[in-house]
Short mmCIF file of C-alpha atoms and ligand atoms in Angstrom, two decimals:
data_model
loop_
_atom_site.label_atom_id
_atom_site.label_comp_id
_atom_site.label_asym_id
_atom_site.label_seq_id
_atom_site.Cartn_x
_atom_site.Cartn_y
_atom_site.Cartn_z
CA MET U 307 0.45 27.82 13.37
CA THR U 308 1.87 24.49 14.48
CA ARG U 309 3.92 23.64 11.47
CA CYS U 310 5.04 20.21 12.55
CA LEU U 311 1.46 19.14 13.09
CA TYR U 312 -0.57 20.52 10.33
CA GLN U 313 -0.10 22.52 7.17
CA GLY U 314 -2.57 24.74 5.36
CA VAL U 315 -1.72 27.03 2.48
CA GLU U 316 -2.98 29.87 0.35
CA GLY U 317 -5.50 31.73 2.38
CA ILE U 318 -6.52 28.80 4.52
CA ALA U 319 -7.13 29.87 8.09
CA ASP U 320 -4.93 28.43 10.80
CA ALA U 321 -6.79 25.43 12.14
CA SER U 322 -4.02 23.69 14.00
CA SER U 323 -6.04 23.60 17.17
CA THR U 324 -8.49 21.21 15.51
CA ILE U 325 -5.88 18.43 15.45
CA PRO U 326 -5.35 16.69 18.77
CA ALA U 327 -1.92 17.11 20.25
CA ASN U 328 -1.41 13.37 20.43
CA LYS U 329 -1.26 13.33 16.64
CA LEU U 330 2.11 15.03 16.71
CA GLY U 331 4.67 13.20 14.66
CA ALA U 332 6.60 12.15 17.72
CA PRO U 333 9.37 9.57 17.60
CA GLY U 334 7.80 6.26 18.44
CA LEU U 335 4.59 7.04 16.65
CA ALA U 336 6.23 7.07 13.30
CA SER U 337 8.99 4.58 12.76
CA GLU U 338 11.74 5.21 10.25
CA THR U 339 12.83 1.61 10.16
CA TRP U 340 11.02 -1.66 9.74
CA ASP U 341 9.07 -2.40 12.88
CA SER U 342 10.25 -5.78 14.09
CA THR U 343 7.26 -6.09 16.43
CA ASP U 344 4.85 -5.98 13.51
CA PRO U 345 4.77 -9.26 11.60
CA LYS U 346 3.33 -7.83 8.41
CA LEU U 347 4.90 -6.06 5.49
CA LYS U 348 3.72 -2.49 5.53
CA GLU U 349 1.12 -1.13 3.21
CA GLU U 350 2.28 1.41 0.70
CA CYS U 351 0.08 4.45 0.08
CA GLY U 352 -3.37 5.23 -1.24
CA VAL U 353 -4.22 8.06 -3.62
CA VAL U 354 -7.48 9.55 -4.78
CA ALA U 355 -8.41 12.40 -7.17
CA ILE U 356 -11.73 14.12 -7.88
CA HIS U 357 -12.61 16.45 -10.76
CA GLY U 358 -15.93 18.23 -11.21
CA HIS U 359 -17.68 17.95 -7.86
CA PRO U 360 -18.98 20.93 -5.83
CA ASN U 361 -17.68 19.35 -2.64
CA ALA U 362 -14.52 17.71 -3.93
CA ALA U 363 -12.81 17.69 -0.51
CA ARG U 364 -15.56 15.57 1.05
CA GLU U 365 -15.45 13.13 -1.87
CA ALA U 366 -11.68 12.85 -1.49
CA TYR U 367 -12.15 12.29 2.24
CA LEU U 368 -14.56 9.41 1.59
CA GLY U 369 -12.18 7.93 -0.96
CA LEU U 370 -9.27 8.09 1.47
CA TYR U 371 -11.45 6.61 4.19
CA ALA U 372 -11.93 3.53 2.01
CA LEU U 373 -8.18 3.40 1.31
CA GLN U 374 -7.09 3.73 4.93
CA HIS U 375 -5.70 0.17 4.93
CA ARG U 376 -2.96 1.34 2.54
CA GLY U 377 -1.35 3.66 5.09
CA GLN U 378 -2.20 4.97 8.52
CA GLU U 379 0.68 7.27 9.30
CA SER U 380 -0.44 10.51 7.69
CA ALA U 381 -3.06 11.80 5.29
CA GLY U 382 -3.66 14.93 3.26
CA ILE U 383 -6.11 16.56 0.87
CA ALA U 384 -5.40 19.39 -1.58
CA THR U 385 -8.23 21.20 -3.35
CA ALA U 386 -8.48 23.77 -6.15
CA ASP U 387 -11.25 26.00 -7.41
CA GLY U 388 -9.76 27.24 -10.67
CA HIS U 389 -7.86 30.04 -8.95
CA HIS U 390 -6.50 28.91 -5.61
CA LEU U 391 -4.92 25.71 -4.39
CA ALA U 392 -5.28 24.70 -0.75
CA ASN U 393 -3.56 21.82 1.01
CA ILE U 394 -4.06 20.34 4.48
CA LYS U 395 -2.28 17.33 5.87
CA GLY U 396 -1.69 15.81 9.27
CA MET U 397 -0.39 12.81 11.16
CA GLY U 398 -2.87 10.07 11.95
CA LEU U 399 -5.98 8.49 10.48
CA VAL U 400 -8.10 10.18 7.82
CA SER U 401 -11.12 10.49 10.14
CA GLU U 402 -8.99 12.02 12.89
CA ILE U 403 -7.45 14.70 10.67
CA PHE U 404 -10.42 15.68 8.49
CA THR U 405 -13.17 16.79 10.80
CA ASP U 406 -16.04 18.84 9.36
CA ASP U 407 -14.27 22.04 10.41
CA VAL U 408 -11.10 21.08 8.57
CA LEU U 409 -12.96 19.96 5.42
CA ALA U 410 -14.76 23.32 5.38
CA LYS U 411 -11.37 24.95 4.83
CA LEU U 412 -10.85 23.04 1.59
CA PRO U 413 -13.08 24.65 -1.06
CA GLY U 414 -13.11 23.75 -4.73
CA PHE U 415 -14.40 21.42 -7.40
CA MET U 416 -11.14 19.46 -7.67
CA ALA U 417 -9.22 17.53 -5.04
CA ILE U 418 -6.40 15.05 -4.66
CA GLY U 419 -5.78 13.03 -1.50
CA HIS U 420 -3.21 10.72 -0.05
CA THR U 421 -2.90 8.34 2.85
CA ARG U 422 0.59 7.31 3.65
CA TYR U 423 2.86 4.81 5.18
CA SER U 424 6.35 6.16 4.53
CA THR U 425 8.69 4.03 2.47
CA THR U 426 11.16 6.68 1.38
CA GLY U 427 11.96 9.88 3.24
CA ASP U 428 11.41 10.07 6.96
CA SER U 429 7.97 10.03 8.46
CA ALA U 430 7.66 13.67 9.52
CA LEU U 431 4.70 15.73 8.47
CA LEU U 432 6.93 17.54 5.99
CA ASN U 433 6.91 14.39 3.89
CA ALA U 434 3.19 13.78 4.24
CA GLN U 435 1.33 14.25 0.98
CA PRO U 436 -0.01 15.86 -1.15
CA ILE U 437 3.19 17.80 -1.62
CA ARG U 438 2.61 21.28 -3.01
CA VAL U 439 5.39 22.94 -4.98
CA ASP U 440 5.36 26.43 -6.46
CA SER U 441 7.30 25.79 -9.65
CA THR U 442 8.15 27.59 -12.87
CA LYS U 443 5.15 25.76 -14.33
CA GLY U 444 2.85 27.14 -11.62
CA LEU U 445 1.47 25.61 -8.45
CA ILE U 446 1.44 21.81 -8.51
CA ALA U 447 0.20 19.40 -5.84
CA ILE U 448 1.22 15.76 -6.11
CA ALA U 449 0.28 12.55 -4.33
CA HIS U 450 2.25 9.42 -5.08
CA ASN U 451 1.96 5.71 -4.34
CA GLY U 452 5.10 3.69 -4.93
CA ASN U 453 8.82 4.14 -4.80
CA LEU U 454 11.36 5.50 -7.25
CA VAL U 455 14.51 3.43 -7.59
CA ASN U 456 16.81 5.88 -9.37
CA LEU U 457 16.09 8.80 -7.09
CA GLY U 458 19.66 9.38 -5.81
CA ASN U 459 20.81 9.70 -9.36
CA VAL U 460 18.05 12.06 -10.49
CA ARG U 461 18.13 14.10 -7.30
CA ALA U 462 21.87 14.78 -7.63
CA ARG U 463 21.39 15.87 -11.24
CA LEU U 464 18.56 18.21 -10.28
CA GLU U 465 20.54 19.72 -7.42
CA ARG U 466 23.43 20.41 -9.78
CA ALA U 467 20.87 22.20 -11.99
CA GLY U 468 19.85 24.39 -9.04
CA ALA U 469 16.84 22.53 -7.62
CA TYR U 470 16.13 23.22 -3.95
CA PHE U 471 14.32 20.32 -2.29
CA GLN U 472 11.79 21.09 0.43
CA THR U 473 11.29 17.47 1.49
CA THR U 474 13.18 14.17 1.45
CA SER U 475 10.27 12.43 -0.26
CA ASP U 476 10.89 10.92 -3.68
CA SER U 477 7.56 12.38 -4.84
CA GLU U 478 9.10 15.84 -4.87
CA ILE U 479 11.68 14.66 -7.40
CA ILE U 480 8.90 14.32 -9.95
CA VAL U 481 7.69 17.87 -9.32
CA GLN U 482 11.25 19.22 -9.54
CA LEU U 483 11.72 17.39 -12.84
CA ILE U 484 8.53 19.05 -14.10
CA ALA U 485 9.78 22.45 -12.94
CA HIS U 486 13.13 21.95 -14.69
CA SER U 487 11.71 20.46 -17.89
CA ARG U 488 12.33 22.40 -21.08
CA ALA U 489 9.01 21.19 -22.53
CA GLY U 490 6.70 24.00 -23.59
CA SER U 491 3.41 22.90 -22.02
CA LEU U 492 2.69 21.53 -18.58
CA VAL U 493 1.37 18.23 -19.91
CA ASP U 494 4.53 17.79 -22.03
CA ALA U 495 6.66 18.62 -19.00
CA ILE U 496 4.85 15.99 -16.91
CA ALA U 497 5.26 13.36 -19.63
CA ASP U 498 8.93 14.30 -20.00
CA SER U 499 9.50 14.03 -16.24
CA LEU U 500 7.72 10.72 -15.77
CA SER U 501 9.79 9.17 -18.52
CA GLN U 502 12.98 10.05 -16.58
CA VAL U 503 12.15 8.27 -13.34
CA GLU U 504 12.49 4.56 -12.77
CA GLY U 505 10.46 2.51 -10.34
CA ALA U 506 6.92 2.17 -9.12
CA PHE U 507 4.49 5.05 -9.11
CA SER U 508 0.81 5.66 -9.39
CA ILE U 509 0.42 9.41 -9.23
CA VAL U 510 -2.31 11.99 -9.04
CA MET U 511 -1.44 15.65 -9.62
CA MET U 512 -3.40 18.86 -9.56
CA THR U 513 -2.83 22.42 -10.74
CA ARG U 514 -5.28 25.27 -10.15
CA ASP U 515 -7.54 23.98 -12.92
CA ARG U 516 -6.49 20.47 -13.99
CA ILE U 517 -6.13 16.97 -12.64
CA PHE U 518 -3.54 14.47 -13.92
CA ALA U 519 -3.29 10.75 -13.20
CA ALA U 520 -0.45 8.48 -14.31
CA ARG U 521 1.06 5.04 -13.77
CA ASP U 522 4.66 4.00 -14.22
CA PRO U 523 5.49 2.19 -17.48
CA ARG U 524 5.47 -1.25 -15.82
CA GLY U 525 2.26 -0.69 -13.89
CA PHE U 526 3.54 -1.81 -10.50
CA ARG U 527 0.83 -0.11 -8.44
CA PRO U 528 -2.88 -0.03 -9.22
CA LEU U 529 -4.81 3.11 -10.24
CA SER U 530 -8.35 3.08 -11.59
CA MET U 531 -10.77 5.62 -13.00
CA ALA U 532 -14.49 5.98 -12.37
CA ARG U 533 -17.33 8.37 -13.13
CA ILE U 534 -20.23 9.82 -11.17
CA LYS U 535 -23.02 10.69 -13.60
CA ASN U 536 -24.36 14.21 -13.12
CA HIS U 537 -27.66 14.85 -14.86
CA HIS U 538 -27.34 18.64 -14.77
CA GLY U 539 -23.72 19.12 -15.81
CA PRO U 540 -20.43 17.41 -16.59
CA ASP U 541 -19.74 14.09 -14.89
CA THR U 542 -17.45 13.88 -11.86
CA ILE U 543 -14.26 11.99 -12.70
CA VAL U 544 -12.64 9.97 -9.92
CA PHE U 545 -9.28 8.22 -9.67
CA ALA U 546 -8.35 5.90 -6.81
CA SER U 547 -5.70 3.33 -5.91
CA GLU U 548 -8.39 0.71 -5.40
CA THR U 549 -11.90 0.33 -6.69
CA CYS U 550 -13.31 -0.13 -3.16
CA ALA U 551 -13.08 3.69 -2.91
CA PHE U 552 -15.54 4.05 -5.80
CA ASP U 553 -18.25 2.11 -3.98
CA LEU U 554 -18.36 4.61 -1.13
CA LEU U 555 -18.56 7.49 -3.63
CA ARG U 556 -21.21 5.70 -5.72
CA ALA U 557 -18.87 6.15 -8.67
CA GLU U 558 -19.00 3.72 -11.55
CA TYR U 559 -15.72 1.99 -12.41
CA GLU U 560 -14.71 2.86 -15.95
CA ARG U 561 -11.22 1.49 -16.50
CA ASP U 562 -7.69 1.19 -15.11
CA VAL U 563 -5.15 3.88 -15.93
CA LEU U 564 -2.78 1.95 -18.20
CA PRO U 565 0.90 1.38 -17.46
CA GLY U 566 2.79 4.30 -19.03
CA GLU U 567 -0.40 6.36 -19.48
CA LEU U 568 -0.91 9.98 -18.48
CA VAL U 569 -4.56 11.05 -18.18
CA MET U 570 -5.56 14.72 -17.98
CA VAL U 571 -8.98 15.98 -16.83
CA THR U 572 -10.05 19.56 -17.51
CA GLU U 573 -13.38 21.35 -17.82
CA ASP U 574 -13.35 20.17 -21.45
CA GLY U 575 -13.22 16.48 -20.51
CA VAL U 576 -10.74 13.61 -20.31
CA THR U 577 -7.71 13.26 -22.59
CA SER U 578 -4.94 10.72 -22.47
CA ARG U 579 -1.51 9.95 -23.89
CA GLN U 580 1.01 7.13 -23.57
CA TYR U 581 4.20 8.78 -22.32
CA ALA U 582 6.06 5.45 -22.32
CA THR U 583 5.63 2.26 -24.33
CA GLY U 584 7.45 -1.02 -24.81
CA PHE U 585 7.98 -1.93 -21.16
CA PRO U 586 6.76 -5.36 -20.07
CA GLN U 587 4.04 -5.04 -17.42
CA SER U 588 5.09 -6.10 -13.91
CA SER U 589 2.20 -5.38 -11.59
CA CYS U 590 2.77 -6.19 -7.92
CA ILE U 591 1.36 -9.65 -7.22
CA PHE U 592 1.53 -8.97 -3.48
CA GLU U 593 -1.42 -6.59 -3.95
CA HIS U 594 -3.48 -9.73 -4.58
CA VAL U 595 -1.86 -11.75 -1.81
CA TYR U 596 -2.10 -9.18 0.95
CA PHE U 597 -2.31 -5.43 0.34
CA ALA U 598 -5.50 -4.71 -1.53
CA ARG U 599 -8.94 -5.12 -0.02
CA PRO U 600 -10.83 -8.25 -1.15
CA ASP U 601 -13.68 -6.01 -2.37
CA SER U 602 -11.36 -4.26 -4.86
CA ARG U 603 -10.74 -5.13 -8.47
CA ILE U 604 -6.99 -4.85 -9.07
CA PHE U 605 -5.18 -5.29 -12.39
CA GLY U 606 -8.39 -6.55 -13.96
CA ARG U 607 -9.15 -9.20 -11.32
CA TRP U 608 -11.17 -9.24 -8.11
CA VAL U 609 -8.86 -9.63 -5.13
CA GLN U 610 -11.40 -11.88 -3.43
CA GLU U 611 -11.26 -14.30 -6.38
CA SER U 612 -7.47 -14.40 -6.30
CA ARG U 613 -7.31 -15.04 -2.56
CA ASP U 614 -9.96 -17.75 -2.76
CA GLN U 615 -7.92 -19.43 -5.50
CA LEU U 616 -4.69 -19.03 -3.51
CA GLY U 617 -6.31 -21.00 -0.70
CA ARG U 618 -7.73 -23.65 -3.01
CA GLN U 619 -4.42 -24.11 -4.81
CA LEU U 620 -2.60 -24.33 -1.49
CA ALA U 621 -4.98 -27.11 -0.41
CA ARG U 622 -4.33 -29.00 -3.66
CA GLU U 623 -0.53 -28.60 -3.37
CA SER U 624 -0.03 -29.31 0.32
CA GLY U 625 -3.08 -30.94 1.84
CA VAL U 626 -2.76 -32.55 5.25
CA ALA U 627 -5.21 -34.45 7.45
CA ALA U 628 -6.73 -32.05 9.99
CA ASP U 629 -9.89 -31.19 11.92
CA VAL U 630 -10.13 -27.42 11.33
CA VAL U 631 -8.79 -24.69 9.03
CA VAL U 632 -8.02 -21.51 10.96
CA PRO U 633 -6.97 -18.20 9.35
CA VAL U 634 -4.50 -15.77 10.84
CA PRO U 635 -6.86 -12.79 10.68
CA ASP U 636 -7.57 -10.59 8.91
CA SER U 637 -5.59 -11.01 5.74
CA GLY U 638 -5.53 -14.82 5.84
CA VAL U 639 -9.31 -15.18 6.00
CA THR U 640 -10.25 -15.34 2.31
CA ALA U 641 -7.47 -17.79 1.45
CA ALA U 642 -8.47 -19.94 4.44
CA LEU U 643 -12.07 -20.05 3.23
CA GLY U 644 -10.85 -21.28 -0.16
CA TYR U 645 -8.54 -23.83 1.46
CA ALA U 646 -11.28 -25.17 3.75
CA GLU U 647 -13.79 -25.52 0.93
CA GLU U 648 -11.31 -27.22 -1.37
CA ALA U 649 -10.07 -29.58 1.37
CA GLY U 650 -13.54 -30.29 2.79
CA ILE U 651 -12.33 -29.38 6.29
CA PRO U 652 -14.39 -27.05 8.54
CA PHE U 653 -13.35 -23.37 8.60
CA ARG U 654 -13.19 -21.91 12.10
CA MET U 655 -12.24 -18.45 13.40
CA GLY U 656 -9.92 -19.94 15.99
CA LEU U 657 -7.94 -16.72 16.38
CA ILE U 658 -9.57 -13.37 17.11
CA ARG U 659 -7.92 -10.13 16.18
CA ASN U 660 -8.23 -7.06 18.38
CA HIS U 661 -8.96 -4.30 15.87
CA TYR U 662 -8.41 -1.60 18.43
CA VAL U 663 -4.68 -2.10 18.85
CA GLY U 664 -3.72 1.13 17.15
CA ARG U 665 -1.00 1.68 14.66
CA THR U 666 0.23 4.27 17.10
CA PHE U 667 0.55 1.85 19.98
CA ILE U 668 3.57 3.16 21.84
CA GLU U 669 5.85 0.72 23.54
CA PRO U 670 7.36 2.72 26.37
CA GLU U 671 9.11 -0.22 27.89
CA GLN U 672 10.52 -3.48 26.69
CA ARG U 673 8.13 -5.47 28.87
CA VAL U 674 5.18 -4.05 26.88
CA ARG U 675 6.88 -5.14 23.69
CA ASP U 676 6.88 -8.66 25.08
CA PHE U 677 3.10 -8.78 24.86
CA GLY U 678 3.75 -8.74 21.11
CA VAL U 679 1.32 -10.92 19.23
CA ARG U 680 -0.91 -11.50 22.26
CA LEU U 681 -2.06 -7.89 22.11
CA LYS U 682 -3.32 -8.39 18.59
CA LEU U 683 -4.45 -12.01 18.51
CA ASN U 684 -6.17 -14.26 21.01
CA PRO U 685 -7.03 -17.97 20.59
CA VAL U 686 -10.56 -19.35 20.90
CA HIS U 687 -9.76 -22.27 23.19
CA ASN U 688 -12.91 -24.33 22.63
CA LEU U 689 -12.34 -24.33 18.85
CA LEU U 690 -8.70 -25.40 19.10
CA ASP U 691 -8.55 -27.74 22.09
CA GLY U 692 -7.68 -31.29 21.04
CA LYS U 693 -7.80 -30.41 17.32
CA ARG U 694 -5.41 -30.94 14.43
CA VAL U 695 -5.21 -27.36 13.11
CA ILE U 696 -4.25 -26.02 9.67
CA LEU U 697 -3.23 -22.38 10.12
CA ILE U 698 -3.40 -20.18 7.01
CA ASP U 699 -1.29 -17.01 6.77
CA ASP U 700 -0.06 -14.90 3.86
CA SER U 701 3.62 -14.52 4.69
CA ILE U 702 6.47 -15.36 7.03
CA ILE U 703 8.88 -12.46 7.28
CA ARG U 704 11.31 -12.93 10.18
CA GLY U 705 9.64 -16.04 11.57
CA THR U 706 9.43 -14.81 15.16
CA THR U 707 5.76 -13.81 14.94
CA SER U 708 4.79 -17.05 13.20
CA ARG U 709 6.47 -18.97 16.02
CA LYS U 710 4.47 -17.01 18.60
CA ILE U 711 1.22 -17.76 16.76
CA VAL U 712 2.04 -21.46 16.48
CA ARG U 713 2.85 -21.55 20.21
CA MET U 714 -0.38 -19.68 20.96
CA VAL U 715 -2.49 -22.20 19.05
CA ARG U 716 -0.68 -25.12 20.67
CA GLY U 717 -1.06 -23.45 24.06
CA ALA U 718 -4.83 -23.37 23.46
CA GLY U 719 -4.79 -27.17 23.29
CA ALA U 720 -4.22 -27.94 19.59
CA LYS U 721 -2.88 -31.47 19.07
CA GLU U 722 -1.10 -30.57 15.81
CA VAL U 723 -0.37 -27.25 14.10
CA HIS U 724 0.25 -27.23 10.34
CA LEU U 725 1.17 -23.83 8.91
CA ARG U 726 0.29 -23.09 5.28
CA ILE U 727 1.39 -19.87 3.54
CA SER U 728 -0.62 -18.56 0.60
CA CYS U 729 2.42 -17.43 -1.39
CA PRO U 730 6.01 -18.61 -1.98
CA PRO U 731 8.82 -17.90 0.52
CA THR U 732 9.76 -14.18 0.71
CA ILE U 733 13.46 -14.25 -0.15
CA SER U 734 14.20 -10.72 -1.39
CA PRO U 735 13.29 -7.19 -0.34
CA CYS U 736 10.97 -5.00 -2.36
CA PHE U 737 12.21 -1.76 -3.91
CA TYR U 738 8.86 -0.71 -5.31
CA GLY U 739 7.01 0.77 -2.38
CA VAL U 740 6.58 -2.13 0.03
CA ASP U 741 8.53 -1.81 3.23
CA THR U 742 10.44 -5.08 3.66
CA PRO U 743 13.33 -5.81 5.98
CA SER U 744 16.70 -6.40 4.33
CA LYS U 745 17.60 -9.81 3.03
CA ARG U 746 19.58 -10.71 6.13
CA ASP U 747 16.37 -10.45 8.18
CA LEU U 748 14.12 -12.44 5.84
CA ILE U 749 14.05 -15.93 7.31
CA ALA U 750 13.37 -17.63 3.97
CA ALA U 751 16.48 -16.01 2.48
CA ASN U 752 18.59 -17.68 5.11
CA LYS U 753 16.97 -20.98 6.01
CA SER U 754 15.50 -23.99 4.23
CA ILE U 755 11.77 -24.69 4.61
CA GLU U 756 12.56 -27.54 7.03
CA GLU U 757 14.77 -25.19 9.08
CA ILE U 758 11.97 -22.62 9.14
CA ARG U 759 9.51 -25.31 10.27
CA GLN U 760 11.79 -26.19 13.15
CA PHE U 761 12.25 -22.51 14.02
CA ILE U 762 8.51 -21.78 14.14
CA GLU U 763 7.84 -25.12 15.91
CA ALA U 764 5.07 -26.25 13.53
CA ASP U 765 4.28 -29.92 12.85
CA SER U 766 4.44 -29.16 9.14
CA LEU U 767 5.02 -26.10 6.96
CA ALA U 768 4.27 -25.52 3.29
CA TYR U 769 4.24 -22.51 1.00
CA LEU U 770 2.30 -22.05 -2.22
CA SER U 771 4.40 -22.62 -5.35
CA LEU U 772 5.26 -19.70 -7.64
CA GLU U 773 3.32 -21.39 -10.44
CA GLY U 774 0.34 -21.78 -8.11
CA LEU U 775 0.52 -18.11 -7.16
CA LEU U 776 0.66 -16.93 -10.77
CA GLU U 777 -2.14 -19.25 -11.80
CA SER U 778 -4.36 -18.11 -8.91
CA CYS U 779 -3.93 -14.41 -9.80
CA ASN U 780 -4.38 -14.92 -13.52
CA GLY U 781 -7.50 -13.05 -14.60
CA PRO U 782 -9.21 -12.33 -17.88
CA GLU U 783 -6.61 -9.67 -18.78
CA HIS U 784 -3.67 -12.07 -18.29
CA THR U 785 -1.71 -9.47 -16.33
CA SER U 786 2.01 -10.13 -16.07
CA TYR U 787 3.27 -9.67 -12.53
CA CYS U 788 6.31 -8.66 -10.55
CA THR U 789 7.31 -11.57 -8.28
CA ALA U 790 10.72 -10.20 -7.26
CA CYS U 791 10.26 -10.72 -3.52
CA TYR U 792 9.77 -14.45 -4.22
CA THR U 793 12.35 -14.85 -6.98
CA GLY U 794 14.95 -12.08 -6.62
CA ASN U 795 14.38 -11.22 -10.30
CA TYR U 796 13.82 -7.46 -10.32
CA PRO U 797 12.03 -5.94 -13.31
CA THR U 798 14.02 -2.68 -13.17
CA GLN U 799 17.75 -2.09 -13.36
CA TRP U 800 18.06 0.28 -10.44
CA VAL U 801 18.09 -1.59 -7.19
CA ASP U 802 20.18 -1.37 -4.05
CA VAL U 803 22.96 -3.88 -4.70
CA GLU U 804 23.77 -4.10 -0.96
CA ASP U 805 20.38 -5.57 -0.30
CA ILE U 806 20.34 -8.17 -3.03
CA LEU U 807 23.79 -9.58 -2.31
CA PRO U 808 23.54 -12.96 -0.58
CA ALA U 809 22.82 -12.31 3.07
CA ALA U 810 24.93 -13.73 5.84
CA ALA U 811 22.90 -16.18 7.90
CA ALA U 812 21.44 -14.22 10.78
CA PHE U 813 19.62 -16.90 12.70
S1 SF4 N 1727 8.97 -7.12 -5.08
FE1 SF4 N 1727 7.13 -8.15 -4.26
S2 SF4 N 1727 6.06 -6.59 -3.06
FE2 SF4 N 1727 7.55 -5.52 -4.37
S3 SF4 N 1727 6.42 -4.94 -6.24
FE3 SF4 N 1727 7.37 -6.92 -6.65
S4 SF4 N 1727 5.81 -8.45 -6.03
FE4 SF4 N 1727 5.22 -6.48 -5.12
#
């Protein structure tokens, strides 16, 4: 069995030969540090859980398939049939790992799944999820989206109490806390454990016969619940990071798991308890700006609506005379549509993204790295030549990629290039599951907007205001949001002080 490639447990036949060798977790495929060649902040993770379906593994697979945008490094599915718990995970995309043969090795009416981009712990398969731990409370599989911020603290305490960690992932801390809890029942032990960790987590867990779903007390990451009606038996209950996963499963959205809520699903139905109360909600506003799919409903609001409003508000705040509005695809498209409509300027796809540049694109030599943005984006010359162009993007991180895009558009003949960003300047790193470079590498933490404009060589540059961002993402539920990467005001106490100290200018 090729342990570094693929893991199966509890009576699951060795199927390592089904995973192509090029999916090995080789250095270069899976980066441990922020990839400076990739302009975007990295997605976090996606989780899914299924209870009460005869082919739970296939349902979980479909759910993960819809959540692939949240992490492309590794994926895993664990299933249970009331007696046994099986777990298979691998490096790569969901569709590459879970062939029909592999899914056939995951029997059971319950499943949890995970697709991952690592934010804590290295990127080896060992840290791929679901993580399965044989604890004093029985077998538990866990899949986690988010990042704990007091993990060093808790981990040291657990190790002093005799805990032996099998991975470096912060998700295992939660399982070890459950194993070491003095609470009598499993559900009490889970509630007890979740109340001890600080940070961002949307979690699905599974034992041999139960599914649990929980969100951290501040509700940083999304997690929703849906139902598939079964006319000849109990309904199938589904949990997923984003509601777009429900559409593929034909599951009907029921509600969000609440911040601080622990939901349990058994053969007897769904029960719930609040394990934590009194924390102000601080859901991640960047889910609306960039991470989530526009066809998802996040924190009570359609992402498409938010992005459309971001673009409209941006047009109202920083309009400029121009001939065309051009998005930086794909994430800038919806905001650019809103901007163009509000400004009454034609929307044009003046940049084309190559969707086949893989996440595993290996850069064997520096000269390949120099292709950089040109591998991913190409200008449509006849749409840009001689035009005054408004470019819409959703963030500037280091500034180097934005400069390349501005140069590319100008190189295609644009007379003027005006860059508009559909959120405020990113001035602080995220500690809640989004992989950001440190403050010294965030251009907006070190330069004024005019200095950034000069650096990226645009004719003008404007960001959306914080008020405009909050207003655009304000839905019927009046969600309160975390905006720490734009303000430096962190909603939790435990953050890495090194990273929030004023950065020395690095440009
Ligand atoms: S710091 Fe930014 S990216 Fe991180 S949770 Fe808060 S809003 Fe989201």
